[in-house]
Each structure stands twice: as structure tokens, then as C-alpha cells.
GROMACS .gro file of C-alpha atoms in nm:
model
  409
    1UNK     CA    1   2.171  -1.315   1.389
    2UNK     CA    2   2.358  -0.998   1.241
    3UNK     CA    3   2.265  -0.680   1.391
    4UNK     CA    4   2.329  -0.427   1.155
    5UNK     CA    5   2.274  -0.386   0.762
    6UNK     CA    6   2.622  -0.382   0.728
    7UNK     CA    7   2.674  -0.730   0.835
    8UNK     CA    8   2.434  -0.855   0.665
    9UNK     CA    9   2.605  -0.820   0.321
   10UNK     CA   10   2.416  -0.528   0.156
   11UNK     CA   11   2.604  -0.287  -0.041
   12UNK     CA   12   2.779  -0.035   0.172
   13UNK     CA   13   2.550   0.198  -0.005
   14UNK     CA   14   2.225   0.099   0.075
   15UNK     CA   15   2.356   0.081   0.409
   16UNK     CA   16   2.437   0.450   0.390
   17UNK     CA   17   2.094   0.520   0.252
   18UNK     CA   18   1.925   0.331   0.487
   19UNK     CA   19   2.071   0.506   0.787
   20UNK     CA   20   1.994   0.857   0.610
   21UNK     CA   21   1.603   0.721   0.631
   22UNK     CA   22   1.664   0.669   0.980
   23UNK     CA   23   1.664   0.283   0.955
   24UNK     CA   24   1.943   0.221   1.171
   25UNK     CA   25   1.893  -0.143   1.308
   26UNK     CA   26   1.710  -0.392   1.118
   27UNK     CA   27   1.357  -0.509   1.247
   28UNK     CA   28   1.312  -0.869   1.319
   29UNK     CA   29   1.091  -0.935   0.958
   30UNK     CA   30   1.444  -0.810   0.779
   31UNK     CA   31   1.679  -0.945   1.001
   32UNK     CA   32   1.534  -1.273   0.889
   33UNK     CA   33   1.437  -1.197   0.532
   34UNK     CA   34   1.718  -0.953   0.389
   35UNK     CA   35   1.969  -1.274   0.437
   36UNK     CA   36   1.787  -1.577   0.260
   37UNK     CA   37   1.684  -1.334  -0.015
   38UNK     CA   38   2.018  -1.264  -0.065
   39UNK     CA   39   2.079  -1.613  -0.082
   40UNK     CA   40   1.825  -1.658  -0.389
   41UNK     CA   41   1.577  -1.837  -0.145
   42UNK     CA   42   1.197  -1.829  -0.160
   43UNK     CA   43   1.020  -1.648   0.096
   44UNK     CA   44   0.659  -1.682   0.297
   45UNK     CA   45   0.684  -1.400   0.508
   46UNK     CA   46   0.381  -1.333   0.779
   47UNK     CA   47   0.426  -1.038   0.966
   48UNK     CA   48   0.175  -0.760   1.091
   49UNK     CA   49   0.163  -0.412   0.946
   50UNK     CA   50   0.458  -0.188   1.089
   51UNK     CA   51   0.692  -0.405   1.100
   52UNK     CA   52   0.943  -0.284   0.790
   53UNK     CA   53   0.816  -0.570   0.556
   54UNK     CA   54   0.853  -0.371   0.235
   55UNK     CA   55   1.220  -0.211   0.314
   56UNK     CA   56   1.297  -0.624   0.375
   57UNK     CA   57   1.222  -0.724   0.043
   58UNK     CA   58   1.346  -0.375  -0.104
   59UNK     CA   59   1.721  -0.384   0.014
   60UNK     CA   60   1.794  -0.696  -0.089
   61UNK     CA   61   1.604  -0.651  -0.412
   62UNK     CA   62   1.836  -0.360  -0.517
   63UNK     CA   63   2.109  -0.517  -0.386
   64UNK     CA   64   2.098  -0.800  -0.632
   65UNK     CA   65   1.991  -0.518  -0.943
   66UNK     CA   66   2.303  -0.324  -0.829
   67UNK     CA   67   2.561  -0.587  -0.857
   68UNK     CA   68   2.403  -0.720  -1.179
   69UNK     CA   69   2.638  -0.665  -1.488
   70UNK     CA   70   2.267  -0.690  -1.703
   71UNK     CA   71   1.946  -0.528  -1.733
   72UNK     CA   72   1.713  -0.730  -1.544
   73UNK     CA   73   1.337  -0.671  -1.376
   74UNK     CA   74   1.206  -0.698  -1.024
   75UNK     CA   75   0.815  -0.694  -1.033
   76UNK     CA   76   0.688  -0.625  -0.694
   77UNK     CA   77   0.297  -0.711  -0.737
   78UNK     CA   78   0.072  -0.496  -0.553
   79UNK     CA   79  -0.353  -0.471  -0.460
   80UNK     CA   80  -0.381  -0.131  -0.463
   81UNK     CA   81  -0.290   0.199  -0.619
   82UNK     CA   82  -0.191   0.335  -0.268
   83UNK     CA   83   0.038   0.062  -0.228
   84UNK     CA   84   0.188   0.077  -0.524
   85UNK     CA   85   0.306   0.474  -0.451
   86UNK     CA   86   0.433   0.397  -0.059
   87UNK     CA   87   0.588   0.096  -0.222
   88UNK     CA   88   0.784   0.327  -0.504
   89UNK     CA   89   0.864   0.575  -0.213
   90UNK     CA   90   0.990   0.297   0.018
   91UNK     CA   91   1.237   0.181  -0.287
   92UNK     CA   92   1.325   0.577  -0.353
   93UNK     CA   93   1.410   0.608  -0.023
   94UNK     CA   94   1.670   0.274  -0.033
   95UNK     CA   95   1.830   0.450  -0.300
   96UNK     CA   96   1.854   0.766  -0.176
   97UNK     CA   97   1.667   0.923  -0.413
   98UNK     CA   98   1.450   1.202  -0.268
   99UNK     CA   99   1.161   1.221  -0.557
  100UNK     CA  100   1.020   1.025  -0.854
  101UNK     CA  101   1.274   1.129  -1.123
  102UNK     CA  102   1.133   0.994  -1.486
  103UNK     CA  103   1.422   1.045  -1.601
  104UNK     CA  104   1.724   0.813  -1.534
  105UNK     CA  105   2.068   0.771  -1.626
  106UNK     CA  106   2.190   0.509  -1.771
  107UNK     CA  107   2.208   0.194  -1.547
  108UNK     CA  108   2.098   0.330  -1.325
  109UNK     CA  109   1.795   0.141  -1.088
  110UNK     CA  110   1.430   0.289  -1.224
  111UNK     CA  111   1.178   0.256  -1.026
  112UNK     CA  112   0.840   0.207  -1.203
  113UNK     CA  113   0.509   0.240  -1.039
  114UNK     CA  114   0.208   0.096  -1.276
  115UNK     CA  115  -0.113   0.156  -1.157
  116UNK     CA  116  -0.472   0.238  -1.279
  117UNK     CA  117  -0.627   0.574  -1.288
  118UNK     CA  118  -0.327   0.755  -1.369
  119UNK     CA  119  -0.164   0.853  -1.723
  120UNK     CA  120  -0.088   0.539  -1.878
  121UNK     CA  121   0.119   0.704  -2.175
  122UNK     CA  122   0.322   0.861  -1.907
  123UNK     CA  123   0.385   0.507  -1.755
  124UNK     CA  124   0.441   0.303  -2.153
  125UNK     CA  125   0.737   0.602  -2.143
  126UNK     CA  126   0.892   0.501  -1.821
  127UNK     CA  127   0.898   0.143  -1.969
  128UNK     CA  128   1.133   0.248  -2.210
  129UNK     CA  129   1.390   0.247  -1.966
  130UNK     CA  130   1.687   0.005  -2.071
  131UNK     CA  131   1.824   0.031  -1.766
  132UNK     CA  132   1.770  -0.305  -1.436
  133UNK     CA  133   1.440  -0.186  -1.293
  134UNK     CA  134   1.167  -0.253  -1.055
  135UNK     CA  135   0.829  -0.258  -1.176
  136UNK     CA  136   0.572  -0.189  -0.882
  137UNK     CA  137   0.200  -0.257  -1.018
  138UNK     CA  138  -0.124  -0.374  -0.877
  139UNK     CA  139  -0.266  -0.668  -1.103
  140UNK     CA  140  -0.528  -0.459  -1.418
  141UNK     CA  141  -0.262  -0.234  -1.507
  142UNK     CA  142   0.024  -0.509  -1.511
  143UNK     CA  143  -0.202  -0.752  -1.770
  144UNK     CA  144  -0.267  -0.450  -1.951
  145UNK     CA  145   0.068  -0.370  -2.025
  146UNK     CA  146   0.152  -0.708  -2.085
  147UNK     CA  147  -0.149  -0.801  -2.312
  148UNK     CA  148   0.025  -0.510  -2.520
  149UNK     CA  149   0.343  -0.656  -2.579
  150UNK     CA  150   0.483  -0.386  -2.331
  151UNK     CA  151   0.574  -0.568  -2.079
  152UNK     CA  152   0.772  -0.931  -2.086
  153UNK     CA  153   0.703  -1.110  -1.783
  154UNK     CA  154   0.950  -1.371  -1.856
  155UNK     CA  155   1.189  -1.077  -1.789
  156UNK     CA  156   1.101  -1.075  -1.436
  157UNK     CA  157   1.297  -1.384  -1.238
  158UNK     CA  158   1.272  -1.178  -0.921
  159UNK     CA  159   0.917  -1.151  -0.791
  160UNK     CA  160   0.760  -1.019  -0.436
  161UNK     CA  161   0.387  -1.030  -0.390
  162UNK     CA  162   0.312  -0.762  -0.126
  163UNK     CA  163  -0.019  -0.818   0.046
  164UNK     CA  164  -0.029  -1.190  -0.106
  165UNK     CA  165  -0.309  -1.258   0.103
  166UNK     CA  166  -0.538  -1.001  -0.058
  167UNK     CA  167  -0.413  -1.079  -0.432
  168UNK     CA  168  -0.546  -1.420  -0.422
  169UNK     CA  169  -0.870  -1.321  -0.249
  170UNK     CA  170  -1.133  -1.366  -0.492
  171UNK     CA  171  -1.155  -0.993  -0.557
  172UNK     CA  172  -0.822  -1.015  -0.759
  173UNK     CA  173  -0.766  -1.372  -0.760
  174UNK     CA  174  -0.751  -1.459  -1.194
  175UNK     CA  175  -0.578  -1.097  -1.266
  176UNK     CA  176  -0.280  -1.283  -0.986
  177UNK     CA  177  -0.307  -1.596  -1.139
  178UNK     CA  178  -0.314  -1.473  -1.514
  179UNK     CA  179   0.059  -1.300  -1.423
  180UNK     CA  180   0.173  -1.594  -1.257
  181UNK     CA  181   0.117  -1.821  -1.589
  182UNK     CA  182   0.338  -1.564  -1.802
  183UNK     CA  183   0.615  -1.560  -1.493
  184UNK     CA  184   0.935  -1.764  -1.606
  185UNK     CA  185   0.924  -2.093  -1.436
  186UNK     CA  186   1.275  -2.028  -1.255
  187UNK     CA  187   1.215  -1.771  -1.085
  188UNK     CA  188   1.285  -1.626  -0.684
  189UNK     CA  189   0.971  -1.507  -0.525
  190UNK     CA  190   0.846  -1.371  -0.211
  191UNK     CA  191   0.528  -1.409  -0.050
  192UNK     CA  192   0.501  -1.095   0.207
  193UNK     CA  193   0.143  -1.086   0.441
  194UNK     CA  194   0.001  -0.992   0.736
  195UNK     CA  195  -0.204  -1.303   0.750
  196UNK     CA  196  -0.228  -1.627   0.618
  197UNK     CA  197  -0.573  -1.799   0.565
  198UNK     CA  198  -0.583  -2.121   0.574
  199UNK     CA  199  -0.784  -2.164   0.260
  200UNK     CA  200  -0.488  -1.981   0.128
  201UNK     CA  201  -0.234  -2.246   0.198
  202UNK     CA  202  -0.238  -2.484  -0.101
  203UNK     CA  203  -0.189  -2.218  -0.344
  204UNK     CA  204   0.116  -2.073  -0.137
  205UNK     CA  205   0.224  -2.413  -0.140
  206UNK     CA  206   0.258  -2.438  -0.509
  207UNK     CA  207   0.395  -2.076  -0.579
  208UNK     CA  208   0.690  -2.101  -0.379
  209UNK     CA  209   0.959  -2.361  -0.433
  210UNK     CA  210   1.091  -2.468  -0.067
  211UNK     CA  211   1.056  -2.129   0.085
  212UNK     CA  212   1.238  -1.945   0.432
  213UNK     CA  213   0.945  -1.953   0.647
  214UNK     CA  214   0.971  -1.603   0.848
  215UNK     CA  215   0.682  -1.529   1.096
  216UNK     CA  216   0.710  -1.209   1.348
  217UNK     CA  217   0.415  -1.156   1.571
  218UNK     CA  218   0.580  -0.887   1.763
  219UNK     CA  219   0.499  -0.538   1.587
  220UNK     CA  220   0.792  -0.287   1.699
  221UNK     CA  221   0.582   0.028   1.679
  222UNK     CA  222   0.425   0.130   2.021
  223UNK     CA  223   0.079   0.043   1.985
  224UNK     CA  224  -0.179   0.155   2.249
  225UNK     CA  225  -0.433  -0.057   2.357
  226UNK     CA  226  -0.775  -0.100   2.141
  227UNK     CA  227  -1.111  -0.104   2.311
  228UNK     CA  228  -1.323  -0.353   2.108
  229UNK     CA  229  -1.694  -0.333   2.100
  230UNK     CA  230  -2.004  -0.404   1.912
  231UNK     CA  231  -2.339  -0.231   1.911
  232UNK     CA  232  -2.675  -0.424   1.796
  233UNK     CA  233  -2.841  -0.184   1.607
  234UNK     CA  234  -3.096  -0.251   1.264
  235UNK     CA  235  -2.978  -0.129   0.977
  236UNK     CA  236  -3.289   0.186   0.971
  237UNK     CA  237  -3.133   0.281   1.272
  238UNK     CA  238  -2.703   0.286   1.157
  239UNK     CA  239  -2.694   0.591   0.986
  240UNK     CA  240  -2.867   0.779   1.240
  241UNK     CA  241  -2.697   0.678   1.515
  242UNK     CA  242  -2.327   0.787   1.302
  243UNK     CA  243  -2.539   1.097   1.289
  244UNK     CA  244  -2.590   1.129   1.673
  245UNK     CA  245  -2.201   1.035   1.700
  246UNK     CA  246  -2.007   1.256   1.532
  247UNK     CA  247  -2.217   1.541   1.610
  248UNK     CA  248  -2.170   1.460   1.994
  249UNK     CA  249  -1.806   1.529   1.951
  250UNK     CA  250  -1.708   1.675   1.631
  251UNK     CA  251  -1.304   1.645   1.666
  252UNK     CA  252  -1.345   1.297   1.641
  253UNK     CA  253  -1.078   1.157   1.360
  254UNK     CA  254  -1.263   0.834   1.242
  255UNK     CA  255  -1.250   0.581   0.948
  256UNK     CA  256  -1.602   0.464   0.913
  257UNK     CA  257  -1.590   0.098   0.691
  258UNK     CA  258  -1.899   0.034   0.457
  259UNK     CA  259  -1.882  -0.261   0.244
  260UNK     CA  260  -1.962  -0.071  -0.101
  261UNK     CA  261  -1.836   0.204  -0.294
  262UNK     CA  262  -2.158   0.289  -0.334
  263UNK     CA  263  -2.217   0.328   0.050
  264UNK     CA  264  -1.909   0.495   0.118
  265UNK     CA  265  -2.054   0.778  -0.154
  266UNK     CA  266  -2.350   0.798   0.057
  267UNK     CA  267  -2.306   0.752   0.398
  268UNK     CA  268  -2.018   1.057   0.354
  269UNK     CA  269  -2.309   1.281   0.165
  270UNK     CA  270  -2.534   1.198   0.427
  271UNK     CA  271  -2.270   1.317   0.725
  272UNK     CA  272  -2.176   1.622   0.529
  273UNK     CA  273  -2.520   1.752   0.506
  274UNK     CA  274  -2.512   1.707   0.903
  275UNK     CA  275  -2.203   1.930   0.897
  276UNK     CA  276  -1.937   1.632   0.983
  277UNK     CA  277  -1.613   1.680   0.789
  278UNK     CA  278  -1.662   1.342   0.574
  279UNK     CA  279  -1.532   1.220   0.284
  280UNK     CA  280  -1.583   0.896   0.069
  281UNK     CA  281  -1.228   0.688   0.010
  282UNK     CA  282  -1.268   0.409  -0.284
  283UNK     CA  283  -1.112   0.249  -0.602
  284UNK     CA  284  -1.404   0.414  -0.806
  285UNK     CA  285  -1.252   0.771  -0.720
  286UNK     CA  286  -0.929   0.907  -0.997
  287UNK     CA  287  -0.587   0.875  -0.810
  288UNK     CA  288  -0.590   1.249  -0.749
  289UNK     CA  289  -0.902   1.274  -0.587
  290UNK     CA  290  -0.785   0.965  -0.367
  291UNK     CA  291  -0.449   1.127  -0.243
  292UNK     CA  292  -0.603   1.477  -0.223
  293UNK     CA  293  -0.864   1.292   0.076
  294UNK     CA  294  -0.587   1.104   0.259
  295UNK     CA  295  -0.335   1.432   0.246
  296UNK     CA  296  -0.714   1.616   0.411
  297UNK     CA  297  -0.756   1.362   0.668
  298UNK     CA  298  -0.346   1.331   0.762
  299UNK     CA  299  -0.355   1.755   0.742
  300UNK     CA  300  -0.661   1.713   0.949
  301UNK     CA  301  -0.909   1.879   0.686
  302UNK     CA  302  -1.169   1.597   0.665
  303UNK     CA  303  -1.189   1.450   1.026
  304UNK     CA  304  -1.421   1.089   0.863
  305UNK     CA  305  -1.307   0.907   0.620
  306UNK     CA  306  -1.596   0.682   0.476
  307UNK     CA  307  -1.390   0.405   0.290
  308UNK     CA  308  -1.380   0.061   0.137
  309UNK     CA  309  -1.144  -0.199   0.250
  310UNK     CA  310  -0.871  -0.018   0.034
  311UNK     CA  311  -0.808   0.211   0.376
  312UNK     CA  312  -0.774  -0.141   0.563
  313UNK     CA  313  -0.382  -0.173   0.467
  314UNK     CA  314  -0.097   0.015   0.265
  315UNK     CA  315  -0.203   0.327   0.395
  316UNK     CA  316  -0.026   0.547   0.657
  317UNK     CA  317  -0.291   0.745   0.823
  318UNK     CA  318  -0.207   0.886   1.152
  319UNK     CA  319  -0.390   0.956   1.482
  320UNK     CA  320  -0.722   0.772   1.411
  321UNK     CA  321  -0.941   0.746   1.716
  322UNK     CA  322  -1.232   0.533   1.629
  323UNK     CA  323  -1.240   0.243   1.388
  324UNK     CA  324  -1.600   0.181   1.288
  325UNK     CA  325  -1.723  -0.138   1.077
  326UNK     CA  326  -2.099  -0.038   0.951
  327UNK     CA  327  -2.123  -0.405   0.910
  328UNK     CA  328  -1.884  -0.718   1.049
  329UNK     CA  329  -1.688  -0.795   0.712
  330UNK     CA  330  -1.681  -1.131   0.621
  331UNK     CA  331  -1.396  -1.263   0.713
  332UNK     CA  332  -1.163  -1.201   1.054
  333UNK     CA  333  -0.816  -1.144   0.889
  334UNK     CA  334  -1.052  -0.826   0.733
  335UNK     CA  335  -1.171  -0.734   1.100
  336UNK     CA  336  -0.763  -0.737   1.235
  337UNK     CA  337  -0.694  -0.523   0.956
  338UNK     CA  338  -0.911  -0.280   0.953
  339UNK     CA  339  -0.884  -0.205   1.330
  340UNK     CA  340  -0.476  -0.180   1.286
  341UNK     CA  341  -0.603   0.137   1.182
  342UNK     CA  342  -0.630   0.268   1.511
  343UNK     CA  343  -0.440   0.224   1.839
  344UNK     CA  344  -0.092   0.350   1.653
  345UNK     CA  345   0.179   0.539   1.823
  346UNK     CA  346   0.105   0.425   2.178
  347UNK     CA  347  -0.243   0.632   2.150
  348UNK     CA  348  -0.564   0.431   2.314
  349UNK     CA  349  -0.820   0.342   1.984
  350UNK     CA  350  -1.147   0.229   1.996
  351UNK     CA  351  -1.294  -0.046   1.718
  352UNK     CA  352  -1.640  -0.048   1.718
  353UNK     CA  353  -1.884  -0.303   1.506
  354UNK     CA  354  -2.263  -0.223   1.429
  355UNK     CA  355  -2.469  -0.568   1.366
  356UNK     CA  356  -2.805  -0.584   1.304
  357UNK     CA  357  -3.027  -0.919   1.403
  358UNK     CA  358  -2.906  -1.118   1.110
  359UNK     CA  359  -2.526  -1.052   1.121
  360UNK     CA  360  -2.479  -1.177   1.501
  361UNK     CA  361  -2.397  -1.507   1.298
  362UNK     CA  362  -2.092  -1.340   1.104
  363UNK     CA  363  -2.020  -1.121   1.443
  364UNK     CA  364  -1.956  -1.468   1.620
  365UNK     CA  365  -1.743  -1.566   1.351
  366UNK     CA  366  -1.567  -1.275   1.405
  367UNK     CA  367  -1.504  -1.286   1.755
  368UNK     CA  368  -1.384  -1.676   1.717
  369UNK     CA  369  -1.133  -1.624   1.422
  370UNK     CA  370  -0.989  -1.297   1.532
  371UNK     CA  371  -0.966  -1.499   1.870
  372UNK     CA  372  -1.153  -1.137   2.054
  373UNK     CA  373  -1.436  -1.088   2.267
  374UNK     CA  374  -1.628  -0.786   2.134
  375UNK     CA  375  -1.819  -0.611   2.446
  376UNK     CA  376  -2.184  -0.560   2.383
  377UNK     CA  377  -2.279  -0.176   2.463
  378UNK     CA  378  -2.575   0.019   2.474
  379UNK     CA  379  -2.609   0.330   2.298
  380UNK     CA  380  -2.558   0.556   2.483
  381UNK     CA  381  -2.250   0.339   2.596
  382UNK     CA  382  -2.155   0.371   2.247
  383UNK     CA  383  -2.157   0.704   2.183
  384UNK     CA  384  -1.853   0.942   2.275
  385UNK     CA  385  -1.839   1.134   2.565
  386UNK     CA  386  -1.848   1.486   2.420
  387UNK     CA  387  -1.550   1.728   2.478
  388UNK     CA  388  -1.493   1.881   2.777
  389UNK     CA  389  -1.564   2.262   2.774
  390UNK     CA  390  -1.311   2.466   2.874
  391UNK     CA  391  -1.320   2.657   3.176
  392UNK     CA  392  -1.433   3.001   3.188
  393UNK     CA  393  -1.552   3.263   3.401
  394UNK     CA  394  -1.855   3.428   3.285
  395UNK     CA  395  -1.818   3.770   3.107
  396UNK     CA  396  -1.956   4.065   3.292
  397UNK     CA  397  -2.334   4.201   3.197
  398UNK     CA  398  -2.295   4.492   2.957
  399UNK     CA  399  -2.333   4.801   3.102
  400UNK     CA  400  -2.281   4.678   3.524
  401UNK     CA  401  -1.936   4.668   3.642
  402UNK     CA  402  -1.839   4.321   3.756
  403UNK     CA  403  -1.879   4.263   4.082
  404UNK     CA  404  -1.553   4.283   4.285
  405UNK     CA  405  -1.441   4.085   4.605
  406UNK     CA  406  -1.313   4.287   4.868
  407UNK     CA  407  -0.954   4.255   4.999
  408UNK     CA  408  -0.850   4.025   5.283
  409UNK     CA  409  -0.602   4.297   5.351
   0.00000   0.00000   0.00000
């Protein structure tokens, strides 16, 4: 196994810029993935979150575009706006390149983030680029280009799918396959996930042509231990006791999970109006609103963050205390993500799941595909102990001297 970038093959230059971003030694997802993708192979890469997946399939990825004596495209396909922009940054950073410059010179590598809810003239002139390039997009605003004539997916023989598990969920499962039918048969492509359901399996199967199988359960960050619990409470009763929560200790950084954008709207009104720093996080919201709430929750503005699964991956949000699920999602690999969330940085987090009578069913389902044991608490078990207050010695009646201890002189 080589241990270091350098011996690896890359360019001596992406090895320079990848020790400038502090990468110095290669984490065990691109120690195994940076080599076969050099090597033209097909990848199925299942690693958890943290472990450098994206700056795996990004070196190598540049590597080939830099030695290229053509113009060609790299299309890394995406879910979601958020991880379309970390994804851009992650490639900006490989290159040394300290901002989004739109404009390049020529030959030079552009890097191309396509997403929804952002100015899509402003993204058609990026395209223009006749330079190699890497087009990052999440699935609408990929068909939409290409639906225009924009975009020639038969240009792209290079292809990662970041998050594969999620772009062939249902939610976004005939956008994914409506790009794959326009790829060019020959083609290299990487299949990058944290999980890998099994219903999943068949289609893998016939996407990748003999793939590197890479699989790293060890996630290098320190993580902290998780304390995983669910409370059996009706669904009357949920908001109020969120109420009783957050006003018990108010410092309390959380990312509350609600099934529906519209509930994520909501539930944040309703723990505003009880004076808890919330705020709603969902696709519905423009891409400025969206980054203005995560930079208020990272800056510590807005303490809640009432959110769809789009907060479950691709986002880095630090220090979060206490996962909460309103409801069990429906499937496990949803669960693991979501409480990733917390637990970060060798900090203790806390996951906790509110079920009502009818979802014990999908909270057993839970517990057996996540392979957990959620402990049942009371309420009052669930609640936070509130903040300790500080230690003070009580200030002196107005108008009476304080008292004074005599001497022991």
C-alpha cells in the first residue's frame, strides 16, 4: 500500500496542493481508490461520512483532466445543492485555487457547479468554457441543461455518483436514471456511499462494469460516543414536549428532523414564538436563504435547526449536541445518517427518537437494521438537565453594609 500521494502517481502538483490543504497522508478510502481510478477501473466505494471520500475521487479525477492533451468532462452527480458547493470547494481546494473564479484561462481545469435555485444564466455562461472541466450537479438542473442542448452527456466518459445511495432512492431515482441513458456506453464510473441497501444492489450491479470493491468501516475522525434513545410520546404531545426541551436549557445546539418541508416551516415558527433560536432548513428555501441558516447555526446564531433529510449528509455542521428524529424515518441507513450528525470531534452526542403508538413497528425496524438498541426513557429522563448556574455570592441589601467576618488574627 503506498503511503503518501506522491507514490501513488498523482501529479507532483496536486501533491503540493494537497499538502497546502493539510492532507498530508492519504485516508484508507483514497489509499484504495486514488490507485484503481488511476488505472481506469470502476469503483463501488462504501465508506462512512469523514472519511475523505470526495478528495479520493477528486485527485485522481484532475489528475487524468491534467495530463489530457483534449478537452474532456468529468460529471460528478450530486443529491443536493449543498453537496454540490462542498463538492466544488473540495475540487478548488485540489487545485489550489482559493475561490470560485468564473473566469478561466485557457486549459485550464473549470470547475462547474450546476444546481437549482441559483442563476441559471450565470451557470449556461460557465458552460461556455472550452477548456477539460468538471461538471458538479445534482440531477433537475443536469436534465435541464441537457434537455437544452447545453450540455452533451456523451462528453462525459468519466463519471462519479456521490451519495449513490440517495440518487437512486425513489426521491430522485428517474432524474438518475434519465442521465444514465444519455451517458456514453464506455465510460469509467464511480459509485461513492455511505451505505449500500440491499435493494440497491442489482442496479449497482448493472452500472458498473467489474468494479474495485473498496469498503472502510473505520471513520478516522475522533468521534465521541452517541447516547441513543427513544421516547414514546403521541403525536398531540411532540411539539410540546420540544417546547419543554429547549426552554429547559436554551444553549442547546440541536438539529430537530421532521419528515416534511412543511413541518420543518412549522415546528421552527412554533419554537420561535417560544423564544428558541430555530430555523427551518429545506429544498423549498432559495440557495441563499439555505447557506445564510447553516453559516447562523455554524456562527452559532440559530442554536435549532428544524430540517429535512437534506441536513442528514453533505453538510459540515459542527458541535451539534442533540440529534432529534420527530418521527423514526423509514428506513435505517436514514437513522445512521442522520445521527452522524452528532458525536463529531470526540464530543459525547445524544440521538433521540419520538414514536408514537403506531410507529413502535418502524422503531423496531430501526433498531434491527441499524443493528442498535434504542433505550426507552421517560420524560423527564428525556429532557436535558438544565445548565448549571454559576456560582455567586449574593449582592449586599441596598442601603446595609455587608456583613463582615471578623479576623482570625
Amino acid at each position: 500500500m503506498s503511503n503518501s500521494f506522491e507514490a501513488m502517481g498523482l501529479l507532483p502538483s496536486l501533491c503540493t496542493w494537497a499538502a497546502q490543504a493539510g492532507m498530508e497522508d492519504p485516508t484508507p478510502i483514497q489509499h484504495a481508490a486514488i490507485p484503481a481510478a488511476l488505472a481506469q477501473k470502476d469503483i463501488l466505494a462504501i465508506a462512512p461520512t469523514g472519511t475523505g471520500k470526495t478528495a479520493a475521487y477528486a485527485l485522481p479525477m484532475l489528475h487524468q483532466l491534467l495530463e489530457s492533451k483534449r478537452a474532456q468532462d468529468v460529471l460528478v452527480l450530486v443529491p443536493t445543492r449543498e453537496l454540490a458547493l462542498q463538492t466544488g470547494r473540495v475540487f478548488r481546494t485540489c487545485l489550489g485555487q482559493k475561490a470560485d473564479n468564473s473566469r478561466h484561462k485557457a486549459g485550464s481545469v473549470a470547475i462547474i457547479s450546476l444546481y437549482g435555485g441559483a442563476d441559471r444564466a450565470h451557470q449556461a455562461e460557465r458552460l461556455l468554457h472550452d477548456g477539460p472541466r468538471v461538471l458538479i450537479a445534482t440531477p433537475g438542473r443536469l436534465l435541464d441543461f441537457a434537455d437544452g442542448g447545453e450540455i452533451m452527456l456523451t462528453s462525459c466518459t468519466r463519471v462519479v455518483l456521490d451519495e449513490g445511495d440517495r440518487l437512486f432512492s425513489p426521491e430522485f431515482f428517474e432524474e438518475s436514471a434519465a442521465i444514465i441513458s444519455q451517458l456514453p456506453a464506455v465510460r469509467q464510473t464511480l459509485f461513492f456511499s455511505a451505505t449500500l441497501p440491499a435493494s440497491l444492489k442489482q442496479t449497482v450491479q448493472q452500472l458498473l462494469r467489474r468494479p474495485e470493491e473498496i469498503r472502510v468501516t473505520h471513520n478516522p475522525e475522533k468521534r465521541g460516543p452517541i447516547r441513543q434513545a427513544a421516547l414514546f410520546v403521541e403525536p398531540a404531545q411532540k411539539t410540546g414536549f420540544l417546547r419543554q426541551f429547549f426552554m429547559r436549557d436554551r444553549t442547546n445546539r440541536a438539529i430537530i428532523f421532521v419528515r416534511t418541508k412543511a413541518e420543518a416551516d412549522q415546528l421552527a415558527l412554533t419554537l420561535k414564538k417560544a423564544k428558541v433560536q430555530a430555523a427551518p432548513l429545506h429544498a423549498d428555501l432559495s440557495q441563499a436563504i439555505r447557506n445564510a441558516t447553516v453559516a447562523n447555526f455554524t456562527a452559532g446564531k440559530t442554536l435549532v435547526l428544524v430540517a429535512t433529510d437534506i441536513a442528514a449528509r453533505g453538510l459540515d455542521l459542527p458541535s451539534v449536541k442533540n440529534v432529534i428524529n420527530y418521527d423514526p424515518p423509514d428506513q435505517p441507513e436514514a437513522y445512521l445518517h442522520r445521527i452522524g450528525r452528532t458525536g463529531r470531534a470526540g464530543q459525547t452526542g445524544s440521538a433521540l427518537t419520538l414514536c408514537a403508538g403506531a410507529e413502535r413497528k418502524k422503531l423496531r425496524q430501526i433498531e434491527l437494521g441499524a443493528s442498535v438498541r434504542l433505550r426507552i426513557l421517560s420524560q423527564e429522563q428525556a429532557l436535558p438537565d438544565a445548565p448549571a448556574a454559576k456560582e455567586t455570592s449574593p449582592a449586599p441589601r441596598r442601603g446595609k453594609p455587608a456583613s463582615r467576618r471578623p479576623s482570625a488574627s
